[in-house]
Tab-separated table of N, CA and C and ligand atoms in Angstrom:
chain	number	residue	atom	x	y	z
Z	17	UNK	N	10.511	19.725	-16.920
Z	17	UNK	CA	10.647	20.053	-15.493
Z	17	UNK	C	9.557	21.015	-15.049
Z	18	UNK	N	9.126	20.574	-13.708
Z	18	UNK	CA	7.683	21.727	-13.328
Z	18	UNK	C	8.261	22.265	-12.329
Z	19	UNK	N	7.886	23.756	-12.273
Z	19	UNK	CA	8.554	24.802	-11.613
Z	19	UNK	C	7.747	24.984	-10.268
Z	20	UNK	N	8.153	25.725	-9.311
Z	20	UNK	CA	7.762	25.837	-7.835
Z	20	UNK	C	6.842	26.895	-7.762
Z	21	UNK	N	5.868	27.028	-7.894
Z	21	UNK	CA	4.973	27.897	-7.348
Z	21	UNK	C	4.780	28.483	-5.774
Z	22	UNK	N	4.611	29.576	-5.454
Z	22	UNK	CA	4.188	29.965	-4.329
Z	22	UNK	C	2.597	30.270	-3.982
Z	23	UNK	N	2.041	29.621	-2.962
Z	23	UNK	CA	0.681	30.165	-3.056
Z	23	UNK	C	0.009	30.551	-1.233
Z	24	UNK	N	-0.890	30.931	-1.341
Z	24	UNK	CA	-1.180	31.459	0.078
Z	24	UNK	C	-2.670	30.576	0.703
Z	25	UNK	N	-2.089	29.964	1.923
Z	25	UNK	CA	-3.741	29.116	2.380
Z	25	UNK	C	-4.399	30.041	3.512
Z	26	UNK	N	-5.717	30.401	3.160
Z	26	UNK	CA	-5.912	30.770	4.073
Z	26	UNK	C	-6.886	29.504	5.347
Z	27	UNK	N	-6.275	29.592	6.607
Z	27	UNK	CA	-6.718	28.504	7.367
Z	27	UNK	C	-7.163	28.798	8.776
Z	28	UNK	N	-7.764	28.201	9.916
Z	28	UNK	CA	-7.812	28.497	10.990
Z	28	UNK	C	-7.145	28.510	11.724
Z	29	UNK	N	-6.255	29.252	13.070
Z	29	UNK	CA	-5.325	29.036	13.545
Z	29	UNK	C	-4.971	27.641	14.230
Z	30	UNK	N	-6.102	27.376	14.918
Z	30	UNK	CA	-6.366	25.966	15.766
Z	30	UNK	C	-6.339	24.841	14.696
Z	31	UNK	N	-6.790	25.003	13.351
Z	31	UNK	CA	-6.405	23.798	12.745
Z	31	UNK	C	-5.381	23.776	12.123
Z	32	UNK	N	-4.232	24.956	12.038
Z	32	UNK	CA	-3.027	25.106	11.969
Z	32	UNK	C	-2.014	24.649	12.757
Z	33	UNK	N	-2.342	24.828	14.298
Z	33	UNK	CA	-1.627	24.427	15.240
Z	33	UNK	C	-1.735	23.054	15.341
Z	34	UNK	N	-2.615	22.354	15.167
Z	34	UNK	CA	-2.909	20.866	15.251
Z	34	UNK	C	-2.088	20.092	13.750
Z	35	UNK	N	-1.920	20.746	13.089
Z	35	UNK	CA	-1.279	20.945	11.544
Z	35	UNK	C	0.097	20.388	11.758
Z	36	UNK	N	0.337	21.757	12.486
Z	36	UNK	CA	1.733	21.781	12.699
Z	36	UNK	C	2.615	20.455	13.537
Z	37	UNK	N	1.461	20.593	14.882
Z	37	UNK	CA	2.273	19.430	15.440
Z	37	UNK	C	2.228	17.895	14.611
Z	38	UNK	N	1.033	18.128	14.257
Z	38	UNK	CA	0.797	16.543	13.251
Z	38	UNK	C	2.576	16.087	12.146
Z	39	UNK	N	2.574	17.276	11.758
Z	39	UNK	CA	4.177	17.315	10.711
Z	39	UNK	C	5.153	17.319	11.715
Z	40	UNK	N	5.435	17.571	13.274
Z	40	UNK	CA	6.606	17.810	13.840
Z	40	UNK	C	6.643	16.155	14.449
Z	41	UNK	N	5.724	15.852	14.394
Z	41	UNK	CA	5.655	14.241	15.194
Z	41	UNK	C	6.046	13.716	13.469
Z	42	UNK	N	6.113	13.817	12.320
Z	42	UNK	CA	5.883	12.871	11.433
Z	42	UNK	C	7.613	13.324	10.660
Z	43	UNK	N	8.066	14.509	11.239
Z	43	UNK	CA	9.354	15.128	11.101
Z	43	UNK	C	9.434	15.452	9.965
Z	44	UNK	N	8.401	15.994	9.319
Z	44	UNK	CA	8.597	17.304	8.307
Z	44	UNK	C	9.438	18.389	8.787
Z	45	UNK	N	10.316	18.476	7.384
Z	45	UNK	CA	11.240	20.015	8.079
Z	45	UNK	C	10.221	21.120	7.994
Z	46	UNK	N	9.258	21.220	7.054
Z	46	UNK	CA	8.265	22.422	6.401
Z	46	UNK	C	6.934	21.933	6.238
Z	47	UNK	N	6.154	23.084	6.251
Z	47	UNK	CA	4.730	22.902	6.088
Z	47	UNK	C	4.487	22.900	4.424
Z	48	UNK	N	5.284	23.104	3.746
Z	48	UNK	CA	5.092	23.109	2.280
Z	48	UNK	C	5.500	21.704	1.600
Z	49	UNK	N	6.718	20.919	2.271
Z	49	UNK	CA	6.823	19.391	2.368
Z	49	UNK	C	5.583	18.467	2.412
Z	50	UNK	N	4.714	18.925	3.526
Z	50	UNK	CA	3.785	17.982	4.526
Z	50	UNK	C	2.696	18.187	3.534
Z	51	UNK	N	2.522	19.086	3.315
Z	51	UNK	CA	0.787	19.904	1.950
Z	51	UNK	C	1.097	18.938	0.645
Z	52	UNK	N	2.762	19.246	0.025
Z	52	UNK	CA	3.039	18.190	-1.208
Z	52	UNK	C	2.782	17.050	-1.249
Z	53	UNK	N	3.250	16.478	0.081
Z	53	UNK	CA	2.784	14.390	0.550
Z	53	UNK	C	1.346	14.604	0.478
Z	54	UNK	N	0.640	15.419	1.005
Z	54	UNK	CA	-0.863	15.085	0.984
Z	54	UNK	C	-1.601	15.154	-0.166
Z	55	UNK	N	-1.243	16.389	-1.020
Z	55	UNK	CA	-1.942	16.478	-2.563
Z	55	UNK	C	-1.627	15.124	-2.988
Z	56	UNK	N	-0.043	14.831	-3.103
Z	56	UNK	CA	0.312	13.918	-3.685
Z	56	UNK	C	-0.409	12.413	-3.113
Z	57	UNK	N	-1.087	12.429	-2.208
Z	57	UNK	CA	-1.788	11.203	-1.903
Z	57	UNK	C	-2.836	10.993	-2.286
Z	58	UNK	N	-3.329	12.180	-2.181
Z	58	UNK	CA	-5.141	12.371	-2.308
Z	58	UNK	C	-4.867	12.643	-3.902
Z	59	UNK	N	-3.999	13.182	-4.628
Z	59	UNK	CA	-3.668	12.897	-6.278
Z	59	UNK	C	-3.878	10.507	-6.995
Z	60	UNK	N	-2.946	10.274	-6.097
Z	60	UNK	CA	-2.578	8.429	-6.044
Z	60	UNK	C	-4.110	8.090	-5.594
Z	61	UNK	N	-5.085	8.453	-4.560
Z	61	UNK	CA	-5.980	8.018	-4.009
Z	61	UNK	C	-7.158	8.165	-5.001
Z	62	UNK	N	-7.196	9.215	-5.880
Z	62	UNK	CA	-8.215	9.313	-7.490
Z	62	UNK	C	-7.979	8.322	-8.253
Z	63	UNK	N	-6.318	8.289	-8.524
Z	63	UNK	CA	-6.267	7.053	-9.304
Z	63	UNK	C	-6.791	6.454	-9.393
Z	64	UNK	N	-6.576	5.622	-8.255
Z	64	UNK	CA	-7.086	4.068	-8.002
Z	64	UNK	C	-8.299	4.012	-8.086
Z	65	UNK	N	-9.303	5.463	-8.143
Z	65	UNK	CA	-10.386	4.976	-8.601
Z	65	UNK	C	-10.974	4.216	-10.008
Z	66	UNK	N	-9.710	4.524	-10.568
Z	66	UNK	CA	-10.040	4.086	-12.430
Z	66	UNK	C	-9.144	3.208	-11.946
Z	67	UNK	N	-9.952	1.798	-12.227
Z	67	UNK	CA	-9.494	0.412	-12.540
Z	67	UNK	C	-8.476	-0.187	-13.451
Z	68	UNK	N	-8.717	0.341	-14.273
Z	68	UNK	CA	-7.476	0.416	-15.402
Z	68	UNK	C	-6.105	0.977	-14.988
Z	69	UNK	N	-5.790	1.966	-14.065
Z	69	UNK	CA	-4.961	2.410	-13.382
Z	69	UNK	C	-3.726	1.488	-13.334
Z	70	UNK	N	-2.544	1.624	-14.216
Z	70	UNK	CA	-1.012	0.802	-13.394
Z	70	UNK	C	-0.560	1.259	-11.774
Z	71	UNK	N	-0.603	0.316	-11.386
Z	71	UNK	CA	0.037	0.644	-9.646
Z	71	UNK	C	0.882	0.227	-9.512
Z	72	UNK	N	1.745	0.401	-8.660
Z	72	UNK	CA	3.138	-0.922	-8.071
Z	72	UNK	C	2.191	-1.254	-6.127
Z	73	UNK	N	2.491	-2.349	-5.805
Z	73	UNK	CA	2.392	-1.983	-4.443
Z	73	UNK	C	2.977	-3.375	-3.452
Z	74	UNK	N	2.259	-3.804	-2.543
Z	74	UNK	CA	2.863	-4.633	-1.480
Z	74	UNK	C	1.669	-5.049	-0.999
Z	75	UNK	N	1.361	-6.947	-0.895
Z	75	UNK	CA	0.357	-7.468	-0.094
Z	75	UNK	C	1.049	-8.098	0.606
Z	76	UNK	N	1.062	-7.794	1.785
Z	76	UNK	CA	1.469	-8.289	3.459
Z	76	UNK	C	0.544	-9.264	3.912
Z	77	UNK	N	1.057	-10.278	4.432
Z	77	UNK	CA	0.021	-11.163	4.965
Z	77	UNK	C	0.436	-12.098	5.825
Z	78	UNK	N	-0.195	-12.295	7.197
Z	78	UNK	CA	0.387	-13.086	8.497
Z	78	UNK	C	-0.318	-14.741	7.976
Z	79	UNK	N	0.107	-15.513	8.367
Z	79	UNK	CA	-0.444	-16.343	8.289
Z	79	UNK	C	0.393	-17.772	9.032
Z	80	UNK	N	-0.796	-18.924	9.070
Z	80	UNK	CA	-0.501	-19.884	10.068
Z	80	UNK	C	-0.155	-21.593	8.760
Z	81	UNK	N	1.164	-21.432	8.563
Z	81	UNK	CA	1.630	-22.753	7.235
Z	81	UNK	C	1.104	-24.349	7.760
Z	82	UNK	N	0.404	-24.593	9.020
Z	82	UNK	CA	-0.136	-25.931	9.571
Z	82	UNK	C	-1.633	-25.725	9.387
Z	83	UNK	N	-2.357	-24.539	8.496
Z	83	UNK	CA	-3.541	-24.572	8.191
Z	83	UNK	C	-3.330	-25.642	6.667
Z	84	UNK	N	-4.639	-26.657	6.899
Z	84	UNK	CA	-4.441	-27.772	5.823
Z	84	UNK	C	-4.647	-27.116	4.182
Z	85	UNK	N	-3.628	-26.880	3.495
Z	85	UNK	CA	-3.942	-27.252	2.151
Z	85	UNK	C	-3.209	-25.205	1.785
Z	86	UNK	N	-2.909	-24.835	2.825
Z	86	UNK	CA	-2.763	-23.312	2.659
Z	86	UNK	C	-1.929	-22.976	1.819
Z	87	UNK	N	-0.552	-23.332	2.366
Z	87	UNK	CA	1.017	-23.361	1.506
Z	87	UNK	C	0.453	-23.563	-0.033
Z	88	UNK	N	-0.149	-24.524	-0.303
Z	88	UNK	CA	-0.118	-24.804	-1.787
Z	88	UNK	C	-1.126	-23.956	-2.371
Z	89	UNK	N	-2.329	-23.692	-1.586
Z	89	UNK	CA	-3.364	-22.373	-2.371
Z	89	UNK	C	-2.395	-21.161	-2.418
Z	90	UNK	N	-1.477	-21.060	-1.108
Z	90	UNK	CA	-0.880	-19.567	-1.627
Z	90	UNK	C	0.185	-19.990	-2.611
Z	91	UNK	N	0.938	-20.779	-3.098
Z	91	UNK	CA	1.775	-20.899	-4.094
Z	91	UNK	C	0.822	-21.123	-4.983
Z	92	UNK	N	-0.111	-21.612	-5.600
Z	92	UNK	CA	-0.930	-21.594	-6.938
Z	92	UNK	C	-1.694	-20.106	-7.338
Z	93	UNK	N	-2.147	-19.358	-6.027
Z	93	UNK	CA	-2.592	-18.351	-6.334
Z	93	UNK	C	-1.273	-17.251	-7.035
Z	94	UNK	N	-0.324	-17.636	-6.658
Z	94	UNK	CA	1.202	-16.798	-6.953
Z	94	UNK	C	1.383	-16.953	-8.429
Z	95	UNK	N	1.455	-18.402	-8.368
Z	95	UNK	CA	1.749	-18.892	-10.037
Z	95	UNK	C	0.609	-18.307	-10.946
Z	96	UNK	N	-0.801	-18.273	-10.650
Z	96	UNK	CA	-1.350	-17.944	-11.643
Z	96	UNK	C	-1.577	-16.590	-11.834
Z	97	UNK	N	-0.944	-15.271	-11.061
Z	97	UNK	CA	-0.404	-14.094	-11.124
Z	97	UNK	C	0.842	-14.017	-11.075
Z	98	UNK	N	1.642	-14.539	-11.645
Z	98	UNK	CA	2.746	-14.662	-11.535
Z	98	UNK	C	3.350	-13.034	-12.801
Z	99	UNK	N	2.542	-12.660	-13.711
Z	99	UNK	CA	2.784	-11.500	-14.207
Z	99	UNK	C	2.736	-9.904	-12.980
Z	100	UNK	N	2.190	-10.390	-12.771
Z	100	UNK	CA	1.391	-9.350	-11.567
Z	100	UNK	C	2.521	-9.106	-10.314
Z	101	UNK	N	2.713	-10.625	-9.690
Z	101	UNK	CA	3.809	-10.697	-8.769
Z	101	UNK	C	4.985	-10.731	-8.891
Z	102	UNK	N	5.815	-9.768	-8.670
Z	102	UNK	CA	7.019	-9.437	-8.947
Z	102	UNK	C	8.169	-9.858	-8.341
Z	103	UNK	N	7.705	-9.939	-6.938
Z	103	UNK	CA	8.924	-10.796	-6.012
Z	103	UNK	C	7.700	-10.920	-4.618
Z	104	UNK	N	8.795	-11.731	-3.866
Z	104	UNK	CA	8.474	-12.353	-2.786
Z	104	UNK	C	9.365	-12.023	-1.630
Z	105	UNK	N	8.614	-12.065	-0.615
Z	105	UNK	CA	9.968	-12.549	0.631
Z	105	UNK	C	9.285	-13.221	1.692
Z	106	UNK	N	9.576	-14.035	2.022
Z	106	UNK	CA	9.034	-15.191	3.084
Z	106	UNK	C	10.089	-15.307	4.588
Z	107	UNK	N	9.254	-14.920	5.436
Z	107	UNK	CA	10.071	-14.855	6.631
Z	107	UNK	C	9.324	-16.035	7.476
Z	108	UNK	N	9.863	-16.977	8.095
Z	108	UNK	CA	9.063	-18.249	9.012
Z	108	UNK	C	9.296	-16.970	10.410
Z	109	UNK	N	8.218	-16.729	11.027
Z	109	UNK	CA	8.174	-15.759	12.433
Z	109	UNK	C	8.514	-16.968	13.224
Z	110	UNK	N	7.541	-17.836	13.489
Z	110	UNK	CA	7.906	-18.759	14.687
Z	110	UNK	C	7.304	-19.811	14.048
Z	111	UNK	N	7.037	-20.975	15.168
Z	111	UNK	CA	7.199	-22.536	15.018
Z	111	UNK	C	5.588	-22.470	13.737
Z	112	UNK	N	4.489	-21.522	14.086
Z	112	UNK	CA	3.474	-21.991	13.396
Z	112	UNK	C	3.322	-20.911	12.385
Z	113	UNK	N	3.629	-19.099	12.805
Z	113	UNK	CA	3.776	-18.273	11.719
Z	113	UNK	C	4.523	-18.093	10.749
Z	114	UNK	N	4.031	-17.209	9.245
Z	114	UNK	CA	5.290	-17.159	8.154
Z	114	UNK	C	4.187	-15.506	7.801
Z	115	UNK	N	5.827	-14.651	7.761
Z	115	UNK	CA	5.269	-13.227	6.932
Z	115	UNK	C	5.872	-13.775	5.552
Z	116	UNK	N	4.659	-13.033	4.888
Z	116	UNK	CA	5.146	-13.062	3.110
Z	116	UNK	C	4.673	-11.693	2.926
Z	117	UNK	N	5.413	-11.007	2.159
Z	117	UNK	CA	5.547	-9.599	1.368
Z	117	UNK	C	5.641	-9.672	0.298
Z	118	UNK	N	4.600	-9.479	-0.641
Z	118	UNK	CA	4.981	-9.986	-2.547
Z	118	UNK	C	4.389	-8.068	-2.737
Z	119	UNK	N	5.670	-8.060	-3.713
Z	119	UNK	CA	5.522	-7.153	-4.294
Z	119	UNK	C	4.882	-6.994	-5.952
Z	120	UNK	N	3.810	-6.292	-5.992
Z	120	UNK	CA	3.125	-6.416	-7.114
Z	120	UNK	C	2.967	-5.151	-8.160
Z	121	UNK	N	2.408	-5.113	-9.242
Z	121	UNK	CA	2.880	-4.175	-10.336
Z	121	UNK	C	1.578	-4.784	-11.417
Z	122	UNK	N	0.860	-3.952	-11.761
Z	122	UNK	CA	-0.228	-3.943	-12.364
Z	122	UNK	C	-1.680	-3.281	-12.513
Z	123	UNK	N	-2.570	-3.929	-13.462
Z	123	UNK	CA	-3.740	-2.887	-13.128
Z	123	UNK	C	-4.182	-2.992	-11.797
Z	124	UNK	N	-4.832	-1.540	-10.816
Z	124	UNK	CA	-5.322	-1.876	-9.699
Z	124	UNK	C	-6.360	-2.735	-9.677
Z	125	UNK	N	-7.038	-3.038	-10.698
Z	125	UNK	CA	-8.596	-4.047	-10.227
Z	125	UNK	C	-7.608	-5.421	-10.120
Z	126	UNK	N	-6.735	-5.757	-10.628
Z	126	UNK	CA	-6.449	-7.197	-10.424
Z	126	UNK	C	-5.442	-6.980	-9.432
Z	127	UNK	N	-4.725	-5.962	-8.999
Z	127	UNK	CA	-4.145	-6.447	-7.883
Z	127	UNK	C	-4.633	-6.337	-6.358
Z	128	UNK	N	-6.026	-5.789	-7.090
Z	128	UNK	CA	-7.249	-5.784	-5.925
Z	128	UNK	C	-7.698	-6.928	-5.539
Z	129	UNK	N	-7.517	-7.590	-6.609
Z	129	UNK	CA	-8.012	-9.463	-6.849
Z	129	UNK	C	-6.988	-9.900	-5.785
Z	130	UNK	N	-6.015	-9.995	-6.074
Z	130	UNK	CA	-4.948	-11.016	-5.982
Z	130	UNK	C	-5.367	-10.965	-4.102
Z	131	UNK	N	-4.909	-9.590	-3.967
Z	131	UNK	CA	-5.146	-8.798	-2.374
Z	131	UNK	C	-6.217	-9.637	-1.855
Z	132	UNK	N	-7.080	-9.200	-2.508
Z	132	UNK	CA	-8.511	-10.005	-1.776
Z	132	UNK	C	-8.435	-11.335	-1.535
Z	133	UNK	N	-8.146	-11.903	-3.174
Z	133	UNK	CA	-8.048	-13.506	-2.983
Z	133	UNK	C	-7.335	-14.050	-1.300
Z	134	UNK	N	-6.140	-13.774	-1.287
Z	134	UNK	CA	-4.918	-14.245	-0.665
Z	134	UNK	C	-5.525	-13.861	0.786
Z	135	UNK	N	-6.108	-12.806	1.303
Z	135	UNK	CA	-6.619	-11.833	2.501
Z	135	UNK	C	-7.748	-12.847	3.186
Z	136	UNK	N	-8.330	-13.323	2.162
Z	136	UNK	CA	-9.551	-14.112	2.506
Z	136	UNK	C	-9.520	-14.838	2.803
Z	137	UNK	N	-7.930	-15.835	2.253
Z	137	UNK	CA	-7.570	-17.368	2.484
Z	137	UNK	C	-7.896	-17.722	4.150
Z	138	UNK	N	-8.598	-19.172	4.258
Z	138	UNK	CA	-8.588	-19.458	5.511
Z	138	UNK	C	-7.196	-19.892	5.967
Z	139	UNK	N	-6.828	-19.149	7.344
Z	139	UNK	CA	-5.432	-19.574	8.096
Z	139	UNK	C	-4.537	-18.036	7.983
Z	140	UNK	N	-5.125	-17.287	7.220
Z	140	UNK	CA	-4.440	-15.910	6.627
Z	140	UNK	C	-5.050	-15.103	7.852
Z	141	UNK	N	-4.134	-14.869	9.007
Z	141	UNK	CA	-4.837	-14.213	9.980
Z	141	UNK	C	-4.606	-12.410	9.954
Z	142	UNK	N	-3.778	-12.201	8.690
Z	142	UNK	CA	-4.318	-10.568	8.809
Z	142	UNK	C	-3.466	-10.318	7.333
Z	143	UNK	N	-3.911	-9.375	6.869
Z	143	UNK	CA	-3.263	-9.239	5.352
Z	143	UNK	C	-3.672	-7.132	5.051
Z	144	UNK	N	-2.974	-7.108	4.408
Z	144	UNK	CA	-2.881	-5.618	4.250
Z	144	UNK	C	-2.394	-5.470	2.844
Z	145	UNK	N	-3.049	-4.479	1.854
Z	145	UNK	CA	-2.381	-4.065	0.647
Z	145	UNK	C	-2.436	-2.345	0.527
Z	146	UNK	N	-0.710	-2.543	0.048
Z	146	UNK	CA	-0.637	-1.092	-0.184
Z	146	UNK	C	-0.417	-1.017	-1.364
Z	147	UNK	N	-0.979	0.221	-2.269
Z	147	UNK	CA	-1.027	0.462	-3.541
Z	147	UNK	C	0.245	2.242	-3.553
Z	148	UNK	N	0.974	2.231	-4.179
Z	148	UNK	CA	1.444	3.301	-4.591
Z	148	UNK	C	1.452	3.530	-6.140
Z	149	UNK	N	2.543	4.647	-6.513
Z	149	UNK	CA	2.658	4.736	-7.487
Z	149	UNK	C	3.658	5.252	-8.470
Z	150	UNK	N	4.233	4.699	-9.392
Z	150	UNK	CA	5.431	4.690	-9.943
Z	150	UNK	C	5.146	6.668	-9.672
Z	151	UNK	N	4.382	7.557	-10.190
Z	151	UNK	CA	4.358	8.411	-10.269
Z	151	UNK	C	3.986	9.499	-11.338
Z	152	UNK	N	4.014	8.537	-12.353
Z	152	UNK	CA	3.881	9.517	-13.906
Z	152	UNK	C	2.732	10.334	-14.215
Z	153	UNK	N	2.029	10.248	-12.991
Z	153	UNK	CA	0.811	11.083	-13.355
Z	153	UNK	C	0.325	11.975	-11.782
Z	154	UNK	N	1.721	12.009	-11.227
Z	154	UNK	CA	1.774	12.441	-10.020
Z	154	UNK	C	2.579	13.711	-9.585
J	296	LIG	NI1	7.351	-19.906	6.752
């Protein structure tokens, strides 16, 4: 177990005040909350610089299922990460859109792949990957 330290920042008032409201819009109870999320990001955000890195995360992606040949590139690209991809969820939006959310778990360079691959697909009109992290080195 790691214990709580107290420490002192020294900062500008004006970029304090801008600080502050930034955490009251994001509904931090404390300014010592809001400082922990940020180390702790900019800690996850080094990671990912080493490739080798385990991540968990989420590739989001809009896309149009009457683009020719799409459905089956995104199910083959699935199957052949199928270690990588952990689950799925497929929502049909309307008559021509479908959201898919696959949740993934692996090294970041390949689930950088997968991201990219799928992002790039023609008919894939917007795609987003988020990388987090189980935490063990956080
Ligand atoms: Ni669909």
């Amino acid at each position: 177990m790691s214990e709580l330290i107290r420490f002192g920042i020294s900062i500008e008032d004006t970029l304090l005040e801008k600080f502050d409201r930034l955490i009251q819009e994001r509904n931090y109870s404390n300014r010592s909350e809001a400082i922990r999320d940020l180390i702790r990001n900019e800690l996850v955000q080094e990671q990912w610089q080493d490739s080798e890195t385990e991540a968990v995360g989420t590739i989001t992606i809009i896309y149009d299922h009457h683009v020719r040949d799409l459905t089956q590139v995104l199910t083959r690209v699935q199957h052949d990460f199928n270690e990588q991809i952990i689950s799925t969820l497929h929502v049909h939006l309307d008559h021509h859109h479908c959201l898919e959310i696959l949740a993934v778990k692996g090294q970041t360079k390949i689930i950088r792949k997968i991201a990219d691959k799928l992002i790039s697909l023609k008919g894939v009109k917007h795609g987003k990957l988020v990388m987090t992290t189980q935490g063990e080195r956080v």
